[in-house]
Amino acid sequence: QKEVEQDPGPLSVPEGAIVSLNCTYSNSAFQYFMWYRQYSRKGPELLMYTYSSGNKEDGRFTAQVDKSSKYISLFIRDSQPSDSATYLCAMSASSTGFQKLVFGTGTRLLVSP
Amino acid sequence: AAGVIQSPRHLIKEKRETATLKCYPIPRHDTVYWYQQGPGQDPQFLISFYEKMQSDKGSIPDRFSAQQFSDYHSELNMSSLELGDSALYFCASSLRQFSGNTIYFGEGSWLTVV
């Protein structure tokens, strides 16, 4: 079983919908949580970064971390066709500054006009 | 803002050949990471360097080696290439000074082994 589980999708939504993307994990030592967006054949682009439990909001994006349930979420409001991409959750247990990230498999999101 | 620069962007090699990938981190970043992403797979951590010293090691084959130079750029050397080495290789960088600081990825180098 992978340390980080993520539904690969694809997740298809109409433009303007609220999108919910989720990951579960098994390693209770994870304390740094990130969401990356990856377009086809491109590098992962950092969207959100959260330390420990709680919520973080940045524009149309909201990241939530529930360490008690080992569950993290990314919400996208007012989704746009340009949001169509693969969304990867990533986590790290490092407290030394060396971020050996463990990734989920990524969820492919398709936003139709 | 300057990002992580990787070269070459695309590379085609034959089996048993050698390939070298280069990575130039974001200015002032002192830590470099290498990841491998196979088709339809999530990125897998290979190796990382901090201040020219190896800081962590993941699932990097013995046929691969890497180093970080005095100007903080890094090179990933891959020898005796196999078909299964065909993948997208990402370099990423961060600033270790701030614990938990985030990693920024380059655009990747596509390696195709034929």
Coordinates of C-alpha atoms in Angstrom, one line a residue:
Chain A
Q1 CA 0.0 0.0 0.0
K2 CA 1.3 3.4 -0.9
E3 CA 2.0 5.9 1.8
V4 CA -0.2 8.5 0.0
E5 CA -3.4 7.6 -1.7
Q6 CA -5.1 9.8 -4.3
D7 CA -8.0 9.0 -6.6
P8 CA -6.5 9.3 -10.2
G9 CA -9.8 10.5 -11.7
P10 CA -10.5 11.8 -14.2
L11 CA -12.8 14.3 -12.4
S12 CA -15.0 16.2 -14.9
V13 CA -16.8 19.3 -13.9
P14 CA -18.5 22.2 -15.6
E15 CA -17.0 25.7 -15.6
G16 CA -17.8 27.5 -12.4
A17 CA -18.2 24.4 -10.2
I18 CA -16.5 23.9 -6.9
V19 CA -13.9 21.2 -7.1
S20 CA -12.8 19.0 -4.2
L21 CA -9.6 17.0 -4.4
N22 CA -8.4 14.7 -1.6
C23 CA -5.6 12.6 -0.4
T24 CA -5.2 10.2 2.5
Y25 CA -2.0 9.1 4.0
S26 CA -0.7 6.5 6.4
N27 CA 2.5 8.0 7.9
S28 CA 1.6 10.0 11.0
A29 CA 5.0 11.7 10.9
F30 CA 4.0 13.8 7.8
Q31 CA 3.7 17.4 8.9
Y32 CA 4.2 19.4 5.7
F33 CA 1.6 19.2 3.0
M34 CA 1.6 20.6 -0.5
W35 CA -0.5 20.7 -3.6
Y36 CA 1.1 20.9 -7.0
R37 CA -0.6 21.4 -10.4
Q38 CA 1.0 19.7 -13.3
Y39 CA 0.1 20.3 -16.9
S40 CA 0.9 17.6 -19.5
R41 CA 4.6 17.2 -20.0
K42 CA 5.4 20.1 -17.6
G43 CA 7.0 20.4 -14.2
P44 CA 4.8 20.4 -11.0
E45 CA 3.8 23.9 -10.1
L46 CA 3.4 24.7 -6.4
L47 CA -0.1 25.8 -5.5
M48 CA -0.5 25.5 -1.8
Y49 CA 1.7 24.7 1.2
T50 CA 0.4 23.9 4.7
Y51 CA 2.1 23.0 7.9
S52 CA 0.3 20.7 10.3
S53 CA -3.4 20.9 10.6
G54 CA -5.7 23.7 9.6
N55 CA -6.9 25.6 6.6
K56 CA -5.2 28.0 4.2
E57 CA -6.8 30.1 1.5
D58 CA -5.2 31.7 -1.5
G59 CA -7.5 33.2 -4.1
R60 CA -9.8 30.5 -5.5
F61 CA -7.9 27.8 -3.7
T62 CA -8.3 26.5 -0.2
A63 CA -6.2 23.7 1.4
Q64 CA -7.4 21.8 4.4
V65 CA -5.4 19.4 6.6
D66 CA -6.9 17.0 9.1
K67 CA -4.0 15.2 10.8
S68 CA -6.3 13.3 13.1
S69 CA -8.0 11.7 10.1
K70 CA -4.8 11.7 7.9
Y71 CA -6.8 13.5 5.2
I72 CA -6.0 16.5 3.2
S73 CA -8.1 18.4 0.7
L74 CA -7.8 21.1 -2.0
F75 CA -10.9 23.1 -2.9
I76 CA -11.1 25.1 -6.1
R77 CA -13.9 27.7 -6.4
D78 CA -15.3 29.0 -9.6
S79 CA -13.3 26.4 -11.6
Q80 CA -12.0 27.5 -15.0
P81 CA -11.1 25.5 -18.1
S82 CA -7.5 26.6 -17.5
D83 CA -7.6 24.6 -14.2
S84 CA -7.7 21.4 -16.3
A85 CA -4.5 19.6 -15.2
T86 CA -3.3 16.9 -12.9
Y87 CA -3.2 17.8 -9.2
L88 CA -0.6 16.1 -7.1
C89 CA -0.7 16.1 -3.3
A90 CA 2.8 15.8 -1.7
M91 CA 3.9 15.4 1.9
S92 CA 7.0 15.4 4.0
A93 CA 8.0 14.4 7.5
S94 CA 11.2 16.3 7.4
S95 CA 11.9 18.8 10.2
T96 CA 15.5 19.4 9.1
G97 CA 14.7 21.4 6.0
F98 CA 15.3 18.5 3.6
Q99 CA 12.1 18.0 1.8
K100 CA 12.0 14.4 0.6
L101 CA 8.5 14.6 -0.8
V102 CA 6.1 11.7 -1.1
F103 CA 3.6 12.2 -3.8
G104 CA 0.1 10.9 -4.5
T105 CA -0.5 9.5 -7.9
G106 CA -2.3 12.7 -8.9
T107 CA -5.9 13.5 -9.9
R108 CA -6.7 14.5 -13.4
L109 CA -9.2 17.4 -13.5
L110 CA -11.2 18.3 -16.6
V111 CA -13.1 21.6 -16.5
S112 CA -15.5 22.0 -19.4
P113 CA -16.6 25.4 -20.7
Chain B
A1 CA 11.1 35.4 -11.0
A2 CA 13.9 33.0 -11.9
G3 CA 12.9 29.4 -11.8
V4 CA 14.7 26.1 -11.8
I5 CA 16.4 25.5 -15.1
Q6 CA 17.0 22.1 -16.5
S7 CA 18.9 21.0 -19.6
P8 CA 18.5 19.4 -22.0
R9 CA 14.7 19.4 -22.2
H10 CA 14.6 16.3 -24.4
L11 CA 17.2 13.6 -24.8
I12 CA 17.1 10.4 -26.8
K13 CA 19.7 7.7 -26.0
E14 CA 20.3 4.1 -26.9
K15 CA 20.4 1.2 -24.5
R16 CA 23.7 1.0 -22.6
E17 CA 24.6 4.6 -23.4
T18 CA 25.3 7.3 -20.9
A19 CA 23.3 10.5 -20.3
T20 CA 23.9 13.6 -18.2
L21 CA 21.2 16.0 -17.0
K22 CA 21.9 19.4 -15.7
C23 CA 20.0 21.5 -13.1
Y24 CA 20.4 25.1 -12.2
P25 CA 18.5 25.9 -9.0
I26 CA 16.7 29.1 -8.1
P27 CA 19.3 31.8 -7.1
R28 CA 20.2 31.5 -3.4
H29 CA 18.6 28.1 -3.0
D30 CA 21.1 25.8 -1.4
T31 CA 19.4 22.4 -1.8
V32 CA 18.8 20.5 -5.0
Y33 CA 16.6 17.4 -5.4
W34 CA 16.2 15.0 -8.3
Y35 CA 12.9 13.1 -9.0
Q36 CA 12.0 10.6 -11.6
Q37 CA 8.5 10.4 -13.1
G38 CA 7.6 7.5 -15.3
P39 CA 4.6 7.6 -17.7
G40 CA 1.4 7.9 -15.7
Q41 CA 3.3 7.7 -12.4
D42 CA 3.9 10.1 -9.5
P43 CA 7.3 11.6 -9.1
Q44 CA 9.8 9.4 -7.2
F45 CA 12.5 10.9 -5.1
L46 CA 16.0 9.9 -6.3
I47 CA 18.6 12.0 -4.4
S48 CA 19.2 15.4 -2.8
F49 CA 22.2 17.7 -2.1
Y50 CA 22.8 20.4 0.4
E51 CA 25.9 22.6 0.1
K52 CA 27.5 20.2 -2.3
M53 CA 27.0 17.2 0.0
Q54 CA 24.5 14.4 -0.5
S55 CA 21.7 15.0 2.1
D56 CA 19.3 12.2 1.3
K57 CA 19.0 9.2 -1.0
G58 CA 15.9 7.6 -2.4
S59 CA 15.3 5.0 -5.0
I60 CA 18.3 5.9 -7.2
P61 CA 19.8 3.0 -9.1
D62 CA 23.5 2.2 -8.6
R63 CA 24.0 3.0 -12.3
F64 CA 23.0 6.6 -11.5
S65 CA 25.2 9.2 -9.8
A66 CA 24.8 12.9 -9.0
Q67 CA 26.7 15.8 -7.6
Q68 CA 26.3 19.4 -6.7
F69 CA 28.9 21.9 -7.7
S70 CA 30.3 25.0 -6.1
D71 CA 27.9 27.2 -8.0
Y72 CA 25.1 25.0 -6.6
H73 CA 24.1 23.6 -10.0
S74 CA 23.7 19.8 -10.1
E75 CA 24.2 17.0 -12.6
L76 CA 22.6 13.6 -12.8
N77 CA 24.7 11.0 -14.6
M78 CA 23.0 7.9 -15.8
S79 CA 25.1 5.0 -17.2
S80 CA 24.2 1.7 -18.9
L81 CA 20.8 3.1 -19.8
E82 CA 17.9 0.7 -19.8
L83 CA 14.5 1.0 -21.6
G84 CA 12.9 1.4 -18.2
D85 CA 14.9 4.6 -17.5
S86 CA 12.7 6.4 -20.0
A87 CA 11.0 9.0 -17.9
L88 CA 10.7 12.7 -17.1
Y89 CA 13.4 13.7 -14.7
F90 CA 12.7 16.7 -12.5
C91 CA 15.1 18.8 -10.6
A92 CA 13.8 20.9 -7.7
S93 CA 15.4 23.4 -5.3
S94 CA 14.7 24.9 -1.9
L95 CA 16.3 27.0 0.8
R96 CA 17.1 24.8 3.8
Q97 CA 17.4 27.7 6.1
F98 CA 13.7 27.7 6.7
S99 CA 12.6 24.3 7.9
G100 CA 9.7 23.0 6.0
N101 CA 10.3 25.5 3.2
T102 CA 8.8 24.5 0.0
I103 CA 10.3 22.9 -3.1
Y104 CA 10.1 24.4 -6.5
F105 CA 10.4 22.2 -9.6
G106 CA 11.9 22.7 -13.0
E107 CA 10.2 21.9 -16.2
G108 CA 11.9 18.5 -16.4
S109 CA 14.1 16.7 -18.8
W110 CA 12.5 14.0 -21.0
L111 CA 14.8 11.0 -21.4
T112 CA 13.8 8.4 -24.0
V113 CA 15.9 5.3 -24.2
V114 CA 15.5 3.3 -27.4

